PDB file of C-alpha atoms in Angstrom:
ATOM      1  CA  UNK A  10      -0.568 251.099 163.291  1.00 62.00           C
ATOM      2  CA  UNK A  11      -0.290 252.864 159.859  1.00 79.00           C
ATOM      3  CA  UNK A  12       2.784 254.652 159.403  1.00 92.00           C
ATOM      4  CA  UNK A  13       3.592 257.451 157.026  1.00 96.00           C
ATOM      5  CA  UNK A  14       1.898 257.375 153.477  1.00 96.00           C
ATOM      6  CA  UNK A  15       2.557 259.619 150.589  1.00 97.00           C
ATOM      7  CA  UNK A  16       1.311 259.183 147.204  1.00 95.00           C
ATOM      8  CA  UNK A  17       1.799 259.215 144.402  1.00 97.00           C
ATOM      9  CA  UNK A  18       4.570 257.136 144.491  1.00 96.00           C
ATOM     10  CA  UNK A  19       5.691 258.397 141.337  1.00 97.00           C
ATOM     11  CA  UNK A  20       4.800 261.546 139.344  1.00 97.00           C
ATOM     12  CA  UNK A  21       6.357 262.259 135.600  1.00 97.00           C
ATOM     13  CA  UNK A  22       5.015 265.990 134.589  1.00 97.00           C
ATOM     14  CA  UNK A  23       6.289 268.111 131.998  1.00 97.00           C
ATOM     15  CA  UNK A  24       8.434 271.313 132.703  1.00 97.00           C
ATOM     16  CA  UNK A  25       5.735 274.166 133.936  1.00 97.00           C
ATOM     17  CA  UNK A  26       3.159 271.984 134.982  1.00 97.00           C
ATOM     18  CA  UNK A  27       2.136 271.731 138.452  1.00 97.00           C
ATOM     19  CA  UNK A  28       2.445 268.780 140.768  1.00 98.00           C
ATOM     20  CA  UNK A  29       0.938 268.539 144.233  1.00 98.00           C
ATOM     21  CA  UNK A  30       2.180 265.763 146.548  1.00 98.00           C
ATOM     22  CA  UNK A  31       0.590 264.163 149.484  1.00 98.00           C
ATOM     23  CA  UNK A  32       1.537 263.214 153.350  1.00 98.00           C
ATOM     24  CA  UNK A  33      -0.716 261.297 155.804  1.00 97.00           C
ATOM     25  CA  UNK A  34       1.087 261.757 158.663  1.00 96.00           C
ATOM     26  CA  UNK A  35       1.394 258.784 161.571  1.00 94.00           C
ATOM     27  CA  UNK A  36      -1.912 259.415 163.680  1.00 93.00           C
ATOM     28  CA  UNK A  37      -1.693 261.663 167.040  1.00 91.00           C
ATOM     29  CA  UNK A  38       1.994 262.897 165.442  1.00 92.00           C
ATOM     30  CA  UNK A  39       1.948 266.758 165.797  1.00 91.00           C
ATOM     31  CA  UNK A  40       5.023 267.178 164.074  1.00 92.00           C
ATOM     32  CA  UNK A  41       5.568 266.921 160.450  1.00 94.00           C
ATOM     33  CA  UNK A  42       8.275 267.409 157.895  1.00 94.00           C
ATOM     34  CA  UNK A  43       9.391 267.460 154.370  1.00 96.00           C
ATOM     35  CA  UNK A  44      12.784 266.435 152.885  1.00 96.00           C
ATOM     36  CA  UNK A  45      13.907 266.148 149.648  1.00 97.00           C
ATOM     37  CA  UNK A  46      17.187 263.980 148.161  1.00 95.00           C
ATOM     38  CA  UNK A  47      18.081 265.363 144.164  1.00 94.00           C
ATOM     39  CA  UNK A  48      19.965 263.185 141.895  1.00 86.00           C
ATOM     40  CA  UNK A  49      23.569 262.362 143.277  1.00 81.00           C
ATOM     41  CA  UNK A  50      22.805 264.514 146.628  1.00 89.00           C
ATOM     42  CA  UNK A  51      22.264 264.260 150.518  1.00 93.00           C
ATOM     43  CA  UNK A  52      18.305 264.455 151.704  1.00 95.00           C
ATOM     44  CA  UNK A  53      17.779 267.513 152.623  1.00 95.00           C
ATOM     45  CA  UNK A  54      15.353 269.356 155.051  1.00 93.00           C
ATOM     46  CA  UNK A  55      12.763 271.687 153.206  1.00 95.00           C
ATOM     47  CA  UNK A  56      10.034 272.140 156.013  1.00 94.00           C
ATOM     48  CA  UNK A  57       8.808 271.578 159.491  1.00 93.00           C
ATOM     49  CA  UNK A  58       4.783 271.875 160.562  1.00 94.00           C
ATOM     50  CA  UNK A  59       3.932 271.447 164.162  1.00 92.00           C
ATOM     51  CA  UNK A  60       0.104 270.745 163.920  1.00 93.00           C
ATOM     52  CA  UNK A  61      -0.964 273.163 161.387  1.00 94.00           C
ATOM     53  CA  UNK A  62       1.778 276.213 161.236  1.00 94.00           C
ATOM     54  CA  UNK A  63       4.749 276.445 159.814  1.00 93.00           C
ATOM     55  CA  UNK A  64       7.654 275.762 162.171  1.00 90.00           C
ATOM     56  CA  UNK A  65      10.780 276.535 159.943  1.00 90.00           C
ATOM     57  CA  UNK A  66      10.352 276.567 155.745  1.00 92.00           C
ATOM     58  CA  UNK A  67      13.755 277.525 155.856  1.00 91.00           C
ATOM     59  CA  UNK A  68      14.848 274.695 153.535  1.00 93.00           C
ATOM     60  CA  UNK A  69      12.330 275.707 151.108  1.00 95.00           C
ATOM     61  CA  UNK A  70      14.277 276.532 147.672  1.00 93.00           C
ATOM     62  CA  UNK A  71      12.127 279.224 146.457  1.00 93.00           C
ATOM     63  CA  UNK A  72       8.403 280.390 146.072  1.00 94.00           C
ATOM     64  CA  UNK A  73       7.248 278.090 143.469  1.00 97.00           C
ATOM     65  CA  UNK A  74       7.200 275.318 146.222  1.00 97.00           C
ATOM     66  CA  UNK A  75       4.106 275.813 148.733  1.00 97.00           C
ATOM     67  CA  UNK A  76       3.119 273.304 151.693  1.00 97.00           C
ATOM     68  CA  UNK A  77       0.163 273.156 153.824  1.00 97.00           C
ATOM     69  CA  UNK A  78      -1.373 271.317 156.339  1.00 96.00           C
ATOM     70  CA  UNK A  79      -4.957 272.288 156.770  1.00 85.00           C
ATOM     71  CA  UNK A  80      -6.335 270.825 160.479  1.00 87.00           C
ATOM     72  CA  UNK A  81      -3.485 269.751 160.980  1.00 84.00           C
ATOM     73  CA  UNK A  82      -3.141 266.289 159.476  1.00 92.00           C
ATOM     74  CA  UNK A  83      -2.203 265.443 155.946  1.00 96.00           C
ATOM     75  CA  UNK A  84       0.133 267.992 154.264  1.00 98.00           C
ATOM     76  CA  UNK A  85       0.296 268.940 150.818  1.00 98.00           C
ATOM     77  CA  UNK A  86       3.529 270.259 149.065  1.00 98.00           C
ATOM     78  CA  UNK A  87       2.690 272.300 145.568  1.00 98.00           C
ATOM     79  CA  UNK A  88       5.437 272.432 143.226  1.00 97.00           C
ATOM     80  CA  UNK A  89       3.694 275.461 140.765  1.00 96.00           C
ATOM     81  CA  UNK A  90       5.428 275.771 137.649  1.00 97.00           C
ATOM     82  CA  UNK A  91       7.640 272.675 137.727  1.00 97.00           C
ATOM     83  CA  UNK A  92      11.161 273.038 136.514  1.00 97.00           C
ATOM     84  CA  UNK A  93      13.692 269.936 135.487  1.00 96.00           C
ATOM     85  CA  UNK A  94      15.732 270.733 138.742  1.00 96.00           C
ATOM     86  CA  UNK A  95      12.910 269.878 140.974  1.00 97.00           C
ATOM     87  CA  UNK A  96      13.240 265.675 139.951  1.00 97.00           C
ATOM     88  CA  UNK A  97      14.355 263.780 143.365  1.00 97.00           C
ATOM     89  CA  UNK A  98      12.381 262.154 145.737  1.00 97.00           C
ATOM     90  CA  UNK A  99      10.054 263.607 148.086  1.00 98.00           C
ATOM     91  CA  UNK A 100       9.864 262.479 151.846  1.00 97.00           C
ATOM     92  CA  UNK A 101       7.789 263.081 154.433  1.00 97.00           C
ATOM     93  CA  UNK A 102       8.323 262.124 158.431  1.00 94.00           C
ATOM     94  CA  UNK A 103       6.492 262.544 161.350  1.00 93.00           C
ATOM     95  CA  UNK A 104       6.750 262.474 164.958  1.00 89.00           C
ATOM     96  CA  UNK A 105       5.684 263.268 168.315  1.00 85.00           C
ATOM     97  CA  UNK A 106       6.370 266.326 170.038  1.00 74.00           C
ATOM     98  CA  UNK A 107      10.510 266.605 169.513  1.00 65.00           C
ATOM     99  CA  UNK A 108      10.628 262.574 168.831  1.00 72.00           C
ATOM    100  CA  UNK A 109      12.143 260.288 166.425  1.00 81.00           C
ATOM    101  CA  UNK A 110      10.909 261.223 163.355  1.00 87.00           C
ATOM    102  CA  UNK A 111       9.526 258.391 160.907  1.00 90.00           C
ATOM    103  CA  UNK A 112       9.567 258.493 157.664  1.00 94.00           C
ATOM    104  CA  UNK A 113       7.312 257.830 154.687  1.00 96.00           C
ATOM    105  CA  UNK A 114       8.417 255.569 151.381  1.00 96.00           C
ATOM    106  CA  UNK A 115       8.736 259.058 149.317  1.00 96.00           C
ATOM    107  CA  UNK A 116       7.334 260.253 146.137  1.00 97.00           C
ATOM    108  CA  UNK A 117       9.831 260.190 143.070  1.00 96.00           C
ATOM    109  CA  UNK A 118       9.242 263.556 141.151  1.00 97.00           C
ATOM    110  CA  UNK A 119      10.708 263.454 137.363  1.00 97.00           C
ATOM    111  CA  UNK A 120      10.071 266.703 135.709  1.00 97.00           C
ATOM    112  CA  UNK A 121      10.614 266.227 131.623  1.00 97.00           C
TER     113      UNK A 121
ATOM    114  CA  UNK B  15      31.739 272.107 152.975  1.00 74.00           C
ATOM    115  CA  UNK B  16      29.145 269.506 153.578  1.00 82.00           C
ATOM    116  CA  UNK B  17      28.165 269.488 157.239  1.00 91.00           C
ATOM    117  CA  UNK B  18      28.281 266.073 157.566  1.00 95.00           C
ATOM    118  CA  UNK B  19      30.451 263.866 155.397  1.00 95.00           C
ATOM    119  CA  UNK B  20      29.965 260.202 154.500  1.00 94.00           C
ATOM    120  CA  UNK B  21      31.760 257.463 152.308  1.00 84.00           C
ATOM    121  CA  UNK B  22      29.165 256.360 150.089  1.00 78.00           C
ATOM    122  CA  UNK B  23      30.873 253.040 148.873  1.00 82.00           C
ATOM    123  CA  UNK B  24      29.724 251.278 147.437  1.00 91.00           C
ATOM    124  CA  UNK B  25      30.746 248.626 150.209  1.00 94.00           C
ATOM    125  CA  UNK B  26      30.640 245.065 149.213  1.00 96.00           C
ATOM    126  CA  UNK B  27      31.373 242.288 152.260  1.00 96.00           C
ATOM    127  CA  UNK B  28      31.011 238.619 152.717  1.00 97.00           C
ATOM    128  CA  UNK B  29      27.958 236.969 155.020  1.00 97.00           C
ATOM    129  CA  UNK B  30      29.136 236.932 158.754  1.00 97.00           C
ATOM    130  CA  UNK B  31      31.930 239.811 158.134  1.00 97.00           C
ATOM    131  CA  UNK B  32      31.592 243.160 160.972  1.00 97.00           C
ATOM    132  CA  UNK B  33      31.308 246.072 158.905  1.00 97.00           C
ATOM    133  CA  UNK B  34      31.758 249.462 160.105  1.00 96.00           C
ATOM    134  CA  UNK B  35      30.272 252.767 158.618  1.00 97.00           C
ATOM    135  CA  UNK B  36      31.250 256.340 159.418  1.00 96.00           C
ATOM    136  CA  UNK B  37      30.491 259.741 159.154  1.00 97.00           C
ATOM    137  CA  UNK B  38      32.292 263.060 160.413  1.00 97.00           C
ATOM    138  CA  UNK B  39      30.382 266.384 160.694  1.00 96.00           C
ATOM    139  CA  UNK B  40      31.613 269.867 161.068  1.00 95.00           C
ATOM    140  CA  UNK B  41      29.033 271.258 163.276  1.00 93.00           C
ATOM    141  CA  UNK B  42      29.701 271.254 166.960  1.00 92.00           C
ATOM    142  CA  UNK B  43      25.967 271.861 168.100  1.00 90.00           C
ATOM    143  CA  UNK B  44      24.673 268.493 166.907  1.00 92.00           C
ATOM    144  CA  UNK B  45      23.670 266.315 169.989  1.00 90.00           C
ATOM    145  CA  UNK B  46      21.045 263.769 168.345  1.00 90.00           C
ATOM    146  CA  UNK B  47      22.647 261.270 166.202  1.00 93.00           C
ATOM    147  CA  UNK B  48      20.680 258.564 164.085  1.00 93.00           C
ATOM    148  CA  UNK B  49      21.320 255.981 161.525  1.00 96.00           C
ATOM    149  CA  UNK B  50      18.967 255.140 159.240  1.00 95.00           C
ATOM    150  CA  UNK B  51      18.660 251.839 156.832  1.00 97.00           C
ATOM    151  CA  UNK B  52      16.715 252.550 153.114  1.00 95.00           C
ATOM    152  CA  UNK B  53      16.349 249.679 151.282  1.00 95.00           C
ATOM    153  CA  UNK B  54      15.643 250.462 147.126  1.00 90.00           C
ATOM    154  CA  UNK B  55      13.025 252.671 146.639  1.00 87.00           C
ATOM    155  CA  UNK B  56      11.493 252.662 150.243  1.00 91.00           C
ATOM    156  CA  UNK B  57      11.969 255.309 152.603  1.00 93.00           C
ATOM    157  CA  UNK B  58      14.392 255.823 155.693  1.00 95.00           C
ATOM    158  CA  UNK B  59      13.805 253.351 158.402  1.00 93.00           C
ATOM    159  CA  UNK B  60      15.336 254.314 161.878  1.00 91.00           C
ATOM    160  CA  UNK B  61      17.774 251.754 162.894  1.00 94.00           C
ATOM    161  CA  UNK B  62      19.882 253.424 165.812  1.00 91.00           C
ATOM    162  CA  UNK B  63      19.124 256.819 168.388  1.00 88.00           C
ATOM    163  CA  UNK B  64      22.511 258.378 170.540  1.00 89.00           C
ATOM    164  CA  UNK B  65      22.351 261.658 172.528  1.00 84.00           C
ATOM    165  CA  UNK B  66      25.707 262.803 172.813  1.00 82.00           C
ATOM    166  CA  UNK B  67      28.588 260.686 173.109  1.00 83.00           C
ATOM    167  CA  UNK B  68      29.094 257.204 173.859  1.00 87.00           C
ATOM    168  CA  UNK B  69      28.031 253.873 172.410  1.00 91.00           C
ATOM    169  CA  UNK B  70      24.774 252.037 171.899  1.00 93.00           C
ATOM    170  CA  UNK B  71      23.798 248.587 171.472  1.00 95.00           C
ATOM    171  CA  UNK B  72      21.199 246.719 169.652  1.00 94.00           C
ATOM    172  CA  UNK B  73      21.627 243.524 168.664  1.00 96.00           C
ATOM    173  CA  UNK B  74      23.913 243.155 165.942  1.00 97.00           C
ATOM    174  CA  UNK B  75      23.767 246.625 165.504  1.00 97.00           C
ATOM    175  CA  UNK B  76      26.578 248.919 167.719  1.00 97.00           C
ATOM    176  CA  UNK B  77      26.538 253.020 167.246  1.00 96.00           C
ATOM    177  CA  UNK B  78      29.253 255.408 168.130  1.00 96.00           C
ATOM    178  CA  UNK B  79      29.610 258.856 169.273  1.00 96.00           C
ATOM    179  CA  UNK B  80      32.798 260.497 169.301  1.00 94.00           C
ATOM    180  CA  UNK B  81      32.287 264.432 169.567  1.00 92.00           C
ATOM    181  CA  UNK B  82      35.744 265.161 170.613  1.00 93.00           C
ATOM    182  CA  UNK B  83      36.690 263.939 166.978  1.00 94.00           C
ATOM    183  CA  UNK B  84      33.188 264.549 165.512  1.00 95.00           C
ATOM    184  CA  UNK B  85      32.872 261.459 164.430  1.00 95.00           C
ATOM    185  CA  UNK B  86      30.292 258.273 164.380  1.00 96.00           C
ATOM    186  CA  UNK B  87      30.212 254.778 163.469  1.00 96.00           C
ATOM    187  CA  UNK B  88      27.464 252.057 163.044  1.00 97.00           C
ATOM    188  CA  UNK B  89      29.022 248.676 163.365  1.00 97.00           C
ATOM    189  CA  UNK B  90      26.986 245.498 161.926  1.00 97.00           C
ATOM    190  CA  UNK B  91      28.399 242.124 163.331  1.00 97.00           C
ATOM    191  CA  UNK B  92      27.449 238.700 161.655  1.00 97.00           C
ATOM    192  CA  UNK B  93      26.486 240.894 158.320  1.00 97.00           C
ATOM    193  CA  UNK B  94      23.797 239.080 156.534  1.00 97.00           C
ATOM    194  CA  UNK B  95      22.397 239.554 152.891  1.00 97.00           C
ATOM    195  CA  UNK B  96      19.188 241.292 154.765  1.00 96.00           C
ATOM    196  CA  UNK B  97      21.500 243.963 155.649  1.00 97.00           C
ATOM    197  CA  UNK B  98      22.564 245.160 151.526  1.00 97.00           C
ATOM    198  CA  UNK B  99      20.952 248.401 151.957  1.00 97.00           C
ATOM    199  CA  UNK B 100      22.092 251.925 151.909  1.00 96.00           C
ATOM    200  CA  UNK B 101      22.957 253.220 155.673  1.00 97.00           C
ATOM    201  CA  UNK B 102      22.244 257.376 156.051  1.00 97.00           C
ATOM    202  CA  UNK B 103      23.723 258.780 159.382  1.00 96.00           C
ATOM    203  CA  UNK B 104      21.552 261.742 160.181  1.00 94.00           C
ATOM    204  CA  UNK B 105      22.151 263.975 163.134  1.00 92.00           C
ATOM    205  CA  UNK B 106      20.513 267.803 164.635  1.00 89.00           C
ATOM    206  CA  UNK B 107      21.065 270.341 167.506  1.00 87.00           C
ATOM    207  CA  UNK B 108      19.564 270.288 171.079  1.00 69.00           C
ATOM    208  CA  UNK B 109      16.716 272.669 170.672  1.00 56.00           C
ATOM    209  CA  UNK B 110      15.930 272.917 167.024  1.00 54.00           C
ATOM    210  CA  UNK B 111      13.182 271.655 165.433  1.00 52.00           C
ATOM    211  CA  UNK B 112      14.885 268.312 165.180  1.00 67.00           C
ATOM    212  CA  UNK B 113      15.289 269.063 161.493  1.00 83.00           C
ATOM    213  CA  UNK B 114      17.789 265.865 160.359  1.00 90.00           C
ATOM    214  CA  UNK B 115      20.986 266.847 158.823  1.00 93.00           C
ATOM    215  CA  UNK B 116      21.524 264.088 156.747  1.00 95.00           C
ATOM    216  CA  UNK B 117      25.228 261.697 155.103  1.00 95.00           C
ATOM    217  CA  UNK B 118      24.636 261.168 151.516  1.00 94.00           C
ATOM    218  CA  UNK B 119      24.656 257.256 152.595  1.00 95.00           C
ATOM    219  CA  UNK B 120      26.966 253.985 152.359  1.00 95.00           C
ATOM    220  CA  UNK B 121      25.539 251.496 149.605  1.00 95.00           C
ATOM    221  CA  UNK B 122      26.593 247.965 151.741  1.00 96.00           C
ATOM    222  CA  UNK B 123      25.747 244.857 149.890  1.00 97.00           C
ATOM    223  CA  UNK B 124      26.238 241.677 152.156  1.00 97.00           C
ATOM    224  CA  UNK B 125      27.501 238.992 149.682  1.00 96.00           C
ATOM    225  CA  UNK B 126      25.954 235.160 150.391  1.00 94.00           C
TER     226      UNK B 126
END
């Protein structure tokens, strides 16, 4: 069984570009989220979709991040204009129902 | 304060040694606690579950719940040089969306 894929596995974009970054959930897994671990820092939670609505974006850090998850199955997150502080790594997880989530090998964002 | 707190090492032992890794957290509403093993640019992979308090066992692998002292442990007997990795403890509430609040993570390198 696949598990979670995200790609790319590594984006470099220039300050104010735009960046979209993808997650192929595990199959049949309703739930899907995004985390995010900065330079030097914990990995934090940024968003939670159970099929295809928004469950809690409350650890979204403002409006120039946007995620969706059209059909519910792969989810995009939009990072639209790029700043420096956005660099980290990217994860996505999945599970079922309220399960274990699994988690994806991450995208490393570096924003020059 | 960070909600949970972790030592993040680096931790360097000899093949065979038991090492022990710990975390406290500040928030008394976590029931789920999980550790998770990332190995260099890969993502988190689960390693050990707990609901509440008490220990867990799984293989080499032993996990500890203490929420009296809000505290948990992951011990790894007979270390081996598979096991140099970074260990996360992650943890969330009974009834949220499961959203993982993460340790910043314990670099362990197992020495041959």
């Amino acid at each position: 069984e696949a598990g979670v894929t995200q790609f790319p596995s590594h984006s470099v974009i220039e300050k104010g570009q735009t960046v979209t970054l993808r997650c192929d959930p595990i199959s049949g897994h309703d739930n899907l989220y995004w985390y995010r671990r900065v330079m030097g820092k914990e990995i934090k939670f940024l968003l939670h979709f159970v099929k295809e609505s928004k469950q809690d974006e409350s650890g979204m850090p403002n409006n120039r991040f946007l995620a969706e998850r059209t059909g519910g199955t792969y989810s995009t997150l939009k990072v639209q204009p790029a700043e420096l502080e956005d660099s980290g790594v990217y994860f996505c997880a999945s599970s079922l129902r309220q399960g274990i989530a699994f988690f994806g090998q991450g995208t490393r964002l570096t924003v020059v | 304060q960070k909600e949970v707190e972790q030592d993040p090492g680096p931790l360097s032992v000899p093949e065979g040694a038991i090492v022990s890794l710990n975390c406290t957290y500040s928030n008394s509403a976590f029931q789920y606690f999980m550790w998770y093993r990332q190995y260099s640019r890969k993502g988190p992979e689960l390693l050990m579950y707990t609901y509440s308090s008490g220990n867990k066992e799984d293989g080499r692998f032993t996990a500890q719940v203490d929420k009296s002292s809000k505290y948990i442990s992951l011990f790894i007997r007979d270390s081996q040089p598979s096991d140099s990795a970074t260990y996360l403890c992650a943890m969330s509430e009974v009834g949220s969306a499961r959203q993982l609040t993460f340790g910043s993570g314990t670099q362990l390198t197992v020495l041959p």
